[in-house]
CSV table of C-alpha atoms in Angstrom, one decimal:
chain,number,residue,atom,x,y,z
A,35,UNK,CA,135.5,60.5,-14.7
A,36,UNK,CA,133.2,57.7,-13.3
A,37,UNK,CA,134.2,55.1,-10.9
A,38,UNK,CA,132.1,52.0,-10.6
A,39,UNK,CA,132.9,48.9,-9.5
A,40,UNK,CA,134.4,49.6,-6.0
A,41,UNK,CA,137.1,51.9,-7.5
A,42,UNK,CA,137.1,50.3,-11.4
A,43,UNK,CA,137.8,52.9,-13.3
A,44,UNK,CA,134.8,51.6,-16.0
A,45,UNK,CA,134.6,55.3,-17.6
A,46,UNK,CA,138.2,54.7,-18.3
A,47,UNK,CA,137.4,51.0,-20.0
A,48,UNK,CA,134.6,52.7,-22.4
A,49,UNK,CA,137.2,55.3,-23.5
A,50,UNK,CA,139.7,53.2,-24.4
A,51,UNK,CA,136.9,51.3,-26.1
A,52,UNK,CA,134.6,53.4,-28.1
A,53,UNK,CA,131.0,52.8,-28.0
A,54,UNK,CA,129.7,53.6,-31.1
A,55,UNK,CA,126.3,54.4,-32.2
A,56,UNK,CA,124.5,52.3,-35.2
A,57,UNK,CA,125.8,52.7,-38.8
A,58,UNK,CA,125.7,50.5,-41.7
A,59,UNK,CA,129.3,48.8,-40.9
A,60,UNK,CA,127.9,47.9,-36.9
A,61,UNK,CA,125.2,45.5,-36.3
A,62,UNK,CA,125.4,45.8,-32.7
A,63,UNK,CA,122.0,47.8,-32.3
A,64,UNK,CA,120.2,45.1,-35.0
A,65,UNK,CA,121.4,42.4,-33.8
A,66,UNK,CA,120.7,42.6,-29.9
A,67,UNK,CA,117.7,45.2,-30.0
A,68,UNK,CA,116.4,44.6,-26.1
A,69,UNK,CA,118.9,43.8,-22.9
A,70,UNK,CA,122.3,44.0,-23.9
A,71,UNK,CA,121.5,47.0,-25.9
A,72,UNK,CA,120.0,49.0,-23.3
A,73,UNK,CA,123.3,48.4,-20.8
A,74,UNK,CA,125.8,49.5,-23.8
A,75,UNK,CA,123.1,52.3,-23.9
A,76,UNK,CA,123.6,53.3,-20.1
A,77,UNK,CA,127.3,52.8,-20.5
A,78,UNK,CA,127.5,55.4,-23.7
A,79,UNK,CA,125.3,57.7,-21.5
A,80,UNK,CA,127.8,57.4,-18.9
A,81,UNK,CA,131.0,58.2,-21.1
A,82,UNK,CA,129.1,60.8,-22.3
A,83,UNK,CA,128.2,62.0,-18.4
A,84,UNK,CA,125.0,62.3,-19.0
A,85,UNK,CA,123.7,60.3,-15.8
A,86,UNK,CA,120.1,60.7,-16.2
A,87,UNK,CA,119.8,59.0,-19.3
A,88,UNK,CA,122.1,56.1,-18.1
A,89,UNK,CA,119.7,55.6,-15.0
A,90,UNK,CA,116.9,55.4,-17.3
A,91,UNK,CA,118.1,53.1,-19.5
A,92,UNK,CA,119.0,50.9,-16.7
A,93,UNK,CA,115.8,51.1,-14.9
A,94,UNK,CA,113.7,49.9,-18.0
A,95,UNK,CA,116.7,47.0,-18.4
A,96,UNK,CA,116.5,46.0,-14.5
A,97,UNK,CA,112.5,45.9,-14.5
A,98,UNK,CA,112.2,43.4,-17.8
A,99,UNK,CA,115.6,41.7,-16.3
A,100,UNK,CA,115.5,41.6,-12.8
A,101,UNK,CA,118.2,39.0,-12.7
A,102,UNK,CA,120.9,40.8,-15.0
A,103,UNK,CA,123.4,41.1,-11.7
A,104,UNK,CA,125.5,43.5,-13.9
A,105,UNK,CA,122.5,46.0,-14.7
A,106,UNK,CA,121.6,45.8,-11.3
A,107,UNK,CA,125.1,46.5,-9.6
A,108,UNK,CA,125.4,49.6,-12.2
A,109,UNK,CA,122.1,51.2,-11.7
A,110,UNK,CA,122.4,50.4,-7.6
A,111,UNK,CA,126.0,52.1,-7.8
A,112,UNK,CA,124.6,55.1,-9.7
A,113,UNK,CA,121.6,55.4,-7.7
A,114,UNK,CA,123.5,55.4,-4.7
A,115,UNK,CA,126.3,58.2,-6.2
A,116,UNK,CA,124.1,60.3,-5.8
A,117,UNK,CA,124.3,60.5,-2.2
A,118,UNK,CA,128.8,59.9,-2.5
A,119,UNK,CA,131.5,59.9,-4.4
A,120,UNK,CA,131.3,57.0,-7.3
A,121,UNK,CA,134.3,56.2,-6.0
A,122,UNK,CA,133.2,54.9,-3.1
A,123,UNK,CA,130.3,53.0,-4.4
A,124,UNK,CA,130.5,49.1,-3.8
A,125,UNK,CA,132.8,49.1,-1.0
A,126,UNK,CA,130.5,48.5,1.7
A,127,UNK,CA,127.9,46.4,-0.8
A,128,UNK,CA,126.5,42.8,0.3
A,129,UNK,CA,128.7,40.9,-2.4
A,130,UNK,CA,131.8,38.7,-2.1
A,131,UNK,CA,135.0,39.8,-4.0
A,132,UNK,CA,134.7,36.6,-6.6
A,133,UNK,CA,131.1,37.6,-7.9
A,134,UNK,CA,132.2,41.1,-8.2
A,135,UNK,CA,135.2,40.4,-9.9
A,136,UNK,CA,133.0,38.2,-12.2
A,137,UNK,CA,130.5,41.0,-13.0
A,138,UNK,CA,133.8,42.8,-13.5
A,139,UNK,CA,134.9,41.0,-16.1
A,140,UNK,CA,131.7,40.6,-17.5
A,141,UNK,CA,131.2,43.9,-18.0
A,142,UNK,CA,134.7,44.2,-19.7
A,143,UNK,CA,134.0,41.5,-21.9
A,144,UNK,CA,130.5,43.2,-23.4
A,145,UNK,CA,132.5,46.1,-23.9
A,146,UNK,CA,134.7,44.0,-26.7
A,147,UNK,CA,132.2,43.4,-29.0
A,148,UNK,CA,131.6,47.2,-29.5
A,149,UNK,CA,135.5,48.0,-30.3
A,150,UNK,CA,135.3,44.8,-32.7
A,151,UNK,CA,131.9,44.0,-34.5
A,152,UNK,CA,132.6,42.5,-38.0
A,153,UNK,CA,131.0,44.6,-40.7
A,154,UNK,CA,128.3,43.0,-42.5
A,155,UNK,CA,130.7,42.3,-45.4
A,156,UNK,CA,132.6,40.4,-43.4
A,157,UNK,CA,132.7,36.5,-43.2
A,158,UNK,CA,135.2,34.1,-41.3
A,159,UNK,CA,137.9,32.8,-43.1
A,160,UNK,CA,137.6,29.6,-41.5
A,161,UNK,CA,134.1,29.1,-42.8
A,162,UNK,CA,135.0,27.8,-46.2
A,163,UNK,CA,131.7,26.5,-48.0
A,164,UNK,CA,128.5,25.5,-45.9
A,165,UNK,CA,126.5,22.6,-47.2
A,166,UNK,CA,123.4,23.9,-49.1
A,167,UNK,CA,121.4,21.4,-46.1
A,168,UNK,CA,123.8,23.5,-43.4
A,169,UNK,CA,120.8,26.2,-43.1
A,170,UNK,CA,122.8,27.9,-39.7
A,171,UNK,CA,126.5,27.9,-38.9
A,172,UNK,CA,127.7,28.6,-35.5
A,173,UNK,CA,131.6,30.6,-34.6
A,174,UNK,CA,132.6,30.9,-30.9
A,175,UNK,CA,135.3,33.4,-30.5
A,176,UNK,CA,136.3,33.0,-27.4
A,177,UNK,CA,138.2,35.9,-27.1
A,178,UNK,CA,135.6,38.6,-27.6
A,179,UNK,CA,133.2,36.5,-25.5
A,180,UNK,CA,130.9,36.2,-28.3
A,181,UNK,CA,128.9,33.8,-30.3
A,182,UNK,CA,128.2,34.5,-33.5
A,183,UNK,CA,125.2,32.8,-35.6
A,184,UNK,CA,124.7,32.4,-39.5
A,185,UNK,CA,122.3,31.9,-41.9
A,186,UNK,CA,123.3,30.1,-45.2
A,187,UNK,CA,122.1,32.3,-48.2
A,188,UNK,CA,122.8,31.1,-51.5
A,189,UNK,CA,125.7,29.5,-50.3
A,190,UNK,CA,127.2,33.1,-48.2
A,191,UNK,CA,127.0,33.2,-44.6
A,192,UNK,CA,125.1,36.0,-43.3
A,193,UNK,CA,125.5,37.0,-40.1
A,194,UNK,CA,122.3,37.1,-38.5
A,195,UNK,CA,122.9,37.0,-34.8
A,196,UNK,CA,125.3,37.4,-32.2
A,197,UNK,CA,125.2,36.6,-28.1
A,198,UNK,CA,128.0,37.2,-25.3
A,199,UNK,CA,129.1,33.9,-23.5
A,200,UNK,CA,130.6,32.1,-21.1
A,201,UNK,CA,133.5,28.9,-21.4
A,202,UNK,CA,135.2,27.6,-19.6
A,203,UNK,CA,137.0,28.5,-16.0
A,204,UNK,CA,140.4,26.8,-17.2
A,205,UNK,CA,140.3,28.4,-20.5
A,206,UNK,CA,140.3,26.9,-23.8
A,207,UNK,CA,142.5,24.3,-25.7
A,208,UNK,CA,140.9,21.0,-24.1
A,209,UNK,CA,143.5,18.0,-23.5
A,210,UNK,CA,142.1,16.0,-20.8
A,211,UNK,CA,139.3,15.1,-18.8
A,212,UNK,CA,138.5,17.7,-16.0
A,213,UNK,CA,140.9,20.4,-17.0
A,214,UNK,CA,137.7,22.7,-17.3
A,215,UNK,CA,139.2,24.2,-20.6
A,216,UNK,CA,136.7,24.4,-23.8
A,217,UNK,CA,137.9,22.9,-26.8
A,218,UNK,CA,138.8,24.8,-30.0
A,219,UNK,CA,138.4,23.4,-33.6
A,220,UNK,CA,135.1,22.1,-35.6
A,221,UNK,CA,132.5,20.2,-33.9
A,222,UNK,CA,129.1,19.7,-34.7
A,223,UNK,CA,125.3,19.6,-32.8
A,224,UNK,CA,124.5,16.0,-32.2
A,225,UNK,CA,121.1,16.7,-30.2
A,226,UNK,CA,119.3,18.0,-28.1
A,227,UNK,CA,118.7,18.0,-24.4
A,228,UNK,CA,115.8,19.8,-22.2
A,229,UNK,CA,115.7,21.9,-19.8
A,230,UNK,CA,113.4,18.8,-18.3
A,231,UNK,CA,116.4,16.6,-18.9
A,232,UNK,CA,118.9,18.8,-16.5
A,233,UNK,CA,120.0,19.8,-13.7
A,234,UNK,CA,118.8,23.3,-13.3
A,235,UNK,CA,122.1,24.7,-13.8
A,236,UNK,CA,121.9,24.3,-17.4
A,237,UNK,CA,119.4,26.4,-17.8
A,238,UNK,CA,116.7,26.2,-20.6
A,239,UNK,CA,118.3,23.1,-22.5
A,240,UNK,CA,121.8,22.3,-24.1
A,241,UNK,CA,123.0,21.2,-27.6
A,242,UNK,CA,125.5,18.6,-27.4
A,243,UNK,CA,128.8,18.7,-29.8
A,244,UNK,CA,130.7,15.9,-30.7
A,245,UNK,CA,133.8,16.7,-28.5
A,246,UNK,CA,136.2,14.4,-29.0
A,247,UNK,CA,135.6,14.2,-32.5
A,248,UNK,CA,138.4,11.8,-34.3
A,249,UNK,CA,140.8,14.3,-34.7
A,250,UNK,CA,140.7,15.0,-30.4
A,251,UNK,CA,140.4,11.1,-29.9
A,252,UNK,CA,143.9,10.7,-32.5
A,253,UNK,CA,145.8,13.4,-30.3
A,254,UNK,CA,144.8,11.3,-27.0
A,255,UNK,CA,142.0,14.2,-25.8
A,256,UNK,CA,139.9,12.7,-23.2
A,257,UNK,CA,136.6,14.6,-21.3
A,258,UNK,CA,133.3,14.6,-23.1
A,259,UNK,CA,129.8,16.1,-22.1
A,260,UNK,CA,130.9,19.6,-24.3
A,261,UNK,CA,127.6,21.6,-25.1
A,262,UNK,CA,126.4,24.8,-25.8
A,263,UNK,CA,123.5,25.4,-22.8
A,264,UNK,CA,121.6,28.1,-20.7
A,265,UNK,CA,123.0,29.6,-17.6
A,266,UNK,CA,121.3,28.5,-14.2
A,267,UNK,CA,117.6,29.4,-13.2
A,268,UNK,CA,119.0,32.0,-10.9
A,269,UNK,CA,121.0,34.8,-12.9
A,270,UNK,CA,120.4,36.0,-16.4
A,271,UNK,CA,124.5,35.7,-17.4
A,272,UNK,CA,127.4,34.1,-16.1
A,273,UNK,CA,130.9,35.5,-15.7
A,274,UNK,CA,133.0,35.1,-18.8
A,275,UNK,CA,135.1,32.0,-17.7
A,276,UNK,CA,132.6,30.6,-15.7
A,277,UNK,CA,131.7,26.5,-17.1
A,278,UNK,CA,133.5,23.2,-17.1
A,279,UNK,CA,133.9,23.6,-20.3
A,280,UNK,CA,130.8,24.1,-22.5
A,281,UNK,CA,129.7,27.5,-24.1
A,282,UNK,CA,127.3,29.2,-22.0
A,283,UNK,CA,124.4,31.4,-23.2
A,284,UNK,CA,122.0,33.4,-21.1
A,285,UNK,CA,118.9,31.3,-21.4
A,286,UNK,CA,116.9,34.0,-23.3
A,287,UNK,CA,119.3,33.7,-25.8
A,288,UNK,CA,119.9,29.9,-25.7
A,289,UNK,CA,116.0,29.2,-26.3
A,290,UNK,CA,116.3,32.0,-29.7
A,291,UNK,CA,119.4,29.6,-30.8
A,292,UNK,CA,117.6,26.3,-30.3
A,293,UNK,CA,114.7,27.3,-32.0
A,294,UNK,CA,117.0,27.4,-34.9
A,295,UNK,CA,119.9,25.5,-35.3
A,296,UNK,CA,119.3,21.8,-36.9
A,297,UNK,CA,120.3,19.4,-34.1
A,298,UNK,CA,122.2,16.9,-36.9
A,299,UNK,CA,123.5,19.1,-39.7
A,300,UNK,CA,124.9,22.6,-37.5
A,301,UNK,CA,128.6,23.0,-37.4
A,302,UNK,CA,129.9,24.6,-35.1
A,303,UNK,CA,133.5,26.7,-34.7
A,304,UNK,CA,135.3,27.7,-32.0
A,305,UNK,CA,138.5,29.6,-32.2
A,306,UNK,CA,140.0,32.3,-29.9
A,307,UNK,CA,141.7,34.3,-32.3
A,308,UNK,CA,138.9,34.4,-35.2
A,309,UNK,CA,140.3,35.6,-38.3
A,310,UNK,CA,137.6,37.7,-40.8
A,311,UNK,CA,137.9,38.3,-44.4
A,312,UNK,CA,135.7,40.8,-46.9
A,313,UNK,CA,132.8,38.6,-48.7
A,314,UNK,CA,135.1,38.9,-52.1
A,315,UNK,CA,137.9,37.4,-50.9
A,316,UNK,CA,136.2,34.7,-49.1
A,317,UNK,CA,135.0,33.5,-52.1
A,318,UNK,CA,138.1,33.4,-54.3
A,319,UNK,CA,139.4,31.8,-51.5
A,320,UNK,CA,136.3,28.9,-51.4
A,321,UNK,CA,137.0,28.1,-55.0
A,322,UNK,CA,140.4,26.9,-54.7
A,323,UNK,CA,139.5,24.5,-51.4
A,324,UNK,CA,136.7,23.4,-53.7
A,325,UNK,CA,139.2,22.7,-56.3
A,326,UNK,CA,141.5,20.3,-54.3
A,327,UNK,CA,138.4,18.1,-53.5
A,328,UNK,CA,137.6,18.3,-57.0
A,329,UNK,CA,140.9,16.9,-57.9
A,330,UNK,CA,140.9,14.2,-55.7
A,331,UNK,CA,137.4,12.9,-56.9
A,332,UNK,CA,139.0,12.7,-60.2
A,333,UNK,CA,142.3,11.1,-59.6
A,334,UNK,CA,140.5,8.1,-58.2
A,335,UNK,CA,137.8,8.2,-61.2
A,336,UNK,CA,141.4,8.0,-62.9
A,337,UNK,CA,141.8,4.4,-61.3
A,338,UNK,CA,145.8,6.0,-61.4
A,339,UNK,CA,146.6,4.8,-58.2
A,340,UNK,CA,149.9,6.7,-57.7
A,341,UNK,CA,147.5,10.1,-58.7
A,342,UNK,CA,144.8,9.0,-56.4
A,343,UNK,CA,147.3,7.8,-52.9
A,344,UNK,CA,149.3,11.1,-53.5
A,345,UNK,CA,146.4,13.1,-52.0
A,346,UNK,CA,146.8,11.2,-48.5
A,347,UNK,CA,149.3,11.9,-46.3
A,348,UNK,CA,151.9,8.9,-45.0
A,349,UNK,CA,150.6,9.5,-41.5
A,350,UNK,CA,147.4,8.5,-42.5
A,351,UNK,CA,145.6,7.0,-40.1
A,352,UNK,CA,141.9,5.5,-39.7
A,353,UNK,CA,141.5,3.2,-36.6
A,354,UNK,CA,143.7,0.3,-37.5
A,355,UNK,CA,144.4,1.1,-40.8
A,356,UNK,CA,147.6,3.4,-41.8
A,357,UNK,CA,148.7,4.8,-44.5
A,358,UNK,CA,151.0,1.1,-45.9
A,359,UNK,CA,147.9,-0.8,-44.9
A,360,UNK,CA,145.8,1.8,-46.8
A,361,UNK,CA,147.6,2.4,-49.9
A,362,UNK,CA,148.2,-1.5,-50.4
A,363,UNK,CA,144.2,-2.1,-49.7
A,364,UNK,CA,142.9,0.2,-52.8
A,365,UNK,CA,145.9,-0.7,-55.2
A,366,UNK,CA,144.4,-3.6,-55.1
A,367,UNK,CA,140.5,-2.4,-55.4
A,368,UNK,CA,141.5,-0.4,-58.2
A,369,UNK,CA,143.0,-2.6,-60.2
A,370,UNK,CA,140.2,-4.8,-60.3
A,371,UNK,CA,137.7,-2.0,-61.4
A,372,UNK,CA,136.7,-1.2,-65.2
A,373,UNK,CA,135.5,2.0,-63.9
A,374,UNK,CA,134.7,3.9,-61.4
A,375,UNK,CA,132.8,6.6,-60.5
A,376,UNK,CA,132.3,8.8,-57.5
A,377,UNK,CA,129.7,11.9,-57.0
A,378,UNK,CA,129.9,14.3,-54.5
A,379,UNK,CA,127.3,16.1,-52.7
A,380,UNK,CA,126.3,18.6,-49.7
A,381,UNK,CA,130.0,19.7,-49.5
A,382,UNK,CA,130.9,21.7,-46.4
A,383,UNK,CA,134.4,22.8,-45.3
A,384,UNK,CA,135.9,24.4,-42.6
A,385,UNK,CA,139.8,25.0,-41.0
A,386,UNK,CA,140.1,24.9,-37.3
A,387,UNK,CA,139.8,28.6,-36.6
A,388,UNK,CA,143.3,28.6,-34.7
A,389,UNK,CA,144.9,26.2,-36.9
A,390,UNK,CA,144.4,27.2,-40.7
A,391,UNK,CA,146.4,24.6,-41.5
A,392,UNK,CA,143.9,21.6,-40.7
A,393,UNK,CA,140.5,21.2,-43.2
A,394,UNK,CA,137.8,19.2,-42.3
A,395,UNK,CA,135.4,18.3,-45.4
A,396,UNK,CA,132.1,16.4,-44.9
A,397,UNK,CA,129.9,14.9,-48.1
A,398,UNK,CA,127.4,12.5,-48.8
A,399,UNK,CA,129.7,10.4,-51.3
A,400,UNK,CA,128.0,8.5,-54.2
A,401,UNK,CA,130.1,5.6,-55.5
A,402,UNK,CA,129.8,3.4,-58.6
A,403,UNK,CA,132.2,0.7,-60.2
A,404,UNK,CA,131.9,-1.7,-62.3
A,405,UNK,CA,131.7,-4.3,-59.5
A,406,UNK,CA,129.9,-2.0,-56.6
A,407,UNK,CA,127.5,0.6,-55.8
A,408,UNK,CA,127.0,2.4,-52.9
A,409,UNK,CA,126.0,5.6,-50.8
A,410,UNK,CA,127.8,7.2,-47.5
A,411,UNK,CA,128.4,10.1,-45.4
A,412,UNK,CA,132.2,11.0,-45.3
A,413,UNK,CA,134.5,13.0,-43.5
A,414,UNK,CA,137.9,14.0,-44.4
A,415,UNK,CA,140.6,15.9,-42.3
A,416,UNK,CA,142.9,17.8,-44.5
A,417,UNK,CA,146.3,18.8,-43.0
A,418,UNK,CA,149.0,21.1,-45.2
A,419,UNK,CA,152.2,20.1,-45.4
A,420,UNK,CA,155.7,21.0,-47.4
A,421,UNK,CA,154.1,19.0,-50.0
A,422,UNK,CA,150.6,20.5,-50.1
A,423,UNK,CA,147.4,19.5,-48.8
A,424,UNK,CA,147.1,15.8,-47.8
A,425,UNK,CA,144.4,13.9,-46.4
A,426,UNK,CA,145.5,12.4,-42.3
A,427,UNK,CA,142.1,10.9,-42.0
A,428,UNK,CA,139.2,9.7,-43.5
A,429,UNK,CA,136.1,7.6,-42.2
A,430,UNK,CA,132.6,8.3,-41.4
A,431,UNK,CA,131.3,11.1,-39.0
A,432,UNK,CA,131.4,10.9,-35.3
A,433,UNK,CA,128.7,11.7,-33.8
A,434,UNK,CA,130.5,12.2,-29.8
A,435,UNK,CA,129.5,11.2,-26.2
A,436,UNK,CA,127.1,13.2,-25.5
């Protein structure tokens, strides 16, 4: 039984938490082919005892990656095992307790991803139907660490990619300004900044989410300045909980993101207890979501005003406007219409990964009456309740404080 760690008992960790090798239903080996692979490598070698092997792994790892402090703090614990018990390794080592604690948990928190990787058949429930212009779809589970990346084929999202990271020190479940917590729901990438455009402990750029979106601003959620960035020029990870609140990715992995994602048109989930479902049932589950915005589009082409206002709930709110001042506004539009028309395109929807219960739809809305004509960009938040699914908001995207 190895000890690392100053007396962790790591061998212990990796038994309780099978590494497994490549097979059709783990990506692991695909999906992060260079550093992160070789230290799961030298970690299997090590359940396995077979020490050699593990060294070797993690000398290749530590010459590309001289700054991975966890490959290094291994490879100098094993290297120096061989002159003491492993035991004993790290006691005397020129490293304070809080960045050892921090590789610590780092190291635990790589191991997640091998007990839990989603089979390629799998999908997230709360990634209901991507926009066919949504080319890349981001999930944050914050509980395994882990950021996962898709690409939008044929409408299915195909997970392409996936990167261990770092939120924030307080946790998650933002409220306020300066609680250090990273917020969970749907956001999505308003920009881009530089690595020019930064201090350097941003590392090699950020992407900028638009935290507090309307939903955060309604529940009285303050803070802004929420991104997904690099980690600082000096070290090639960060801790787990190691930001004020953003989603930190080692910058090797930041710069393969950004060369991706489409700074306007990427969502981006974050959820701590992401829930996945088998491809099939995903999509009998996207065609009844799809159906409810049908149904809406139809009872206002109805001009049936009591049809049409039953979709929205009576805490509808939109700025100024609730749900009396509402309802009374577009009885009265209606009922001086002959007809109307509404079209509906570049559809995406998504539940707040933690709270199933909430749907946000975006669309470009095309709208035609018999007295008006006109084109915008909506977004809906759907929330169920006894009655059903009922729209709380509706207005046009916000595009945050970055």
């Amino acid at each position: 039984m190895y000890k690392l760690f100053s007396g962790i008992l790591l061998a212990s960790a990796i038994a309780a938490q099978p590494l497994h090798a490549e097979s059709p239903a783990s990506t692991s080996a695909q999906l992060q082919p260079d550093n992160e692979a070789l230290l799961l490598s030298s970690l299997r070698h090590l359940r396995e005892k077979r020490v050699d092997s593990a060294l070797q792994d993690l000398r290749t790892l530590t010459n590309q990656q001289p700054d991975f402090r966890l490959a290094q703090l291994i490879y100098a614990d094993l290297m120096a095992a061989q002159g003491a018990p492993l035991q004993d390794i790290g006691r005397n080592r020129a490293i304070d307790d809080k960045k050892l604690s921090g590789l610590i948990s780092e190291a635990k928190a790589r191991l997640l991803i091998e007990k839990e990787k989603p089979a390629l058949d799998m999908v997230p429930a709360s990634m209901i139907q991507l926009a066919p212009s949504q080319k890349y779809a981001v999930v944050m589970d914050t509980r395994l660490h882990r950021l996962f990346l898709f690409e939008n084929k044929m409408g299915v999202p195909t997970l392409i990619k996936d990167y261990y990271a770092s939120y924030g020190r307080g946790g998650v479940g933002k409220e306020r300004r300066g609680d250090l917590k990273t917020p969970l729901g749907v956001y999505f990438v308003t920009g881009r900044f530089s690595d020019a455009q930064l201090p350097e402990r941003y590392g090699t750029g950020a992407l900028p989410l638009n935290y507090p979106n309307v939903w955060d601003e309604r529940h009285g959620r303050t803070g802004n300045g929420i991104w997904v960035h690099g980690s600082p020029f000096e070290t090639y990870s960060r801790p787990p909980e190691a930001s004020e609140g953003c989603i930190s990715l080692s910058n090797i992995d930041f710069t393969e993101l950004d060369d991706m994602v489409d700074i306007r048109n990427t969502p981006v989930l974050v959820g701590h207890n992401v829930r996945w479902m088998k491809r099939n049932d995903w999509l009998q589950q996207q065609s009844g979501y799809r159906q409810l915005i049908d149904r809406w589009r139809s009872d206002w082409e109805s001009k049936n005003s009591d049809r049409y206002l039953a979709h929205y709930s009576t805490d509808y709110k939109n700025g100024n406007w609730d749900y009396q001042r509402f309802s009374s506004h577009k009885r009265r539009v209606n009922a001086g219409k002959k007809y109307i028309k509404v079209g509906i395109d570049q559809l995406s929807l998504f539940t707040y990964p933690d709270q199933p219960e909430l749907l946000v739809a975006t669309f470009r809305q095309s709208y035609k009456s018999s007295n008006y004509k006109g084109d915008s960009v909506k977004r809906q938040y759907w929330v169920r309740e006894n009655s059903g699914w009922k729209i709380a908001y509706e207005g046009a995207p916000s595009r945050g404080k970055p």
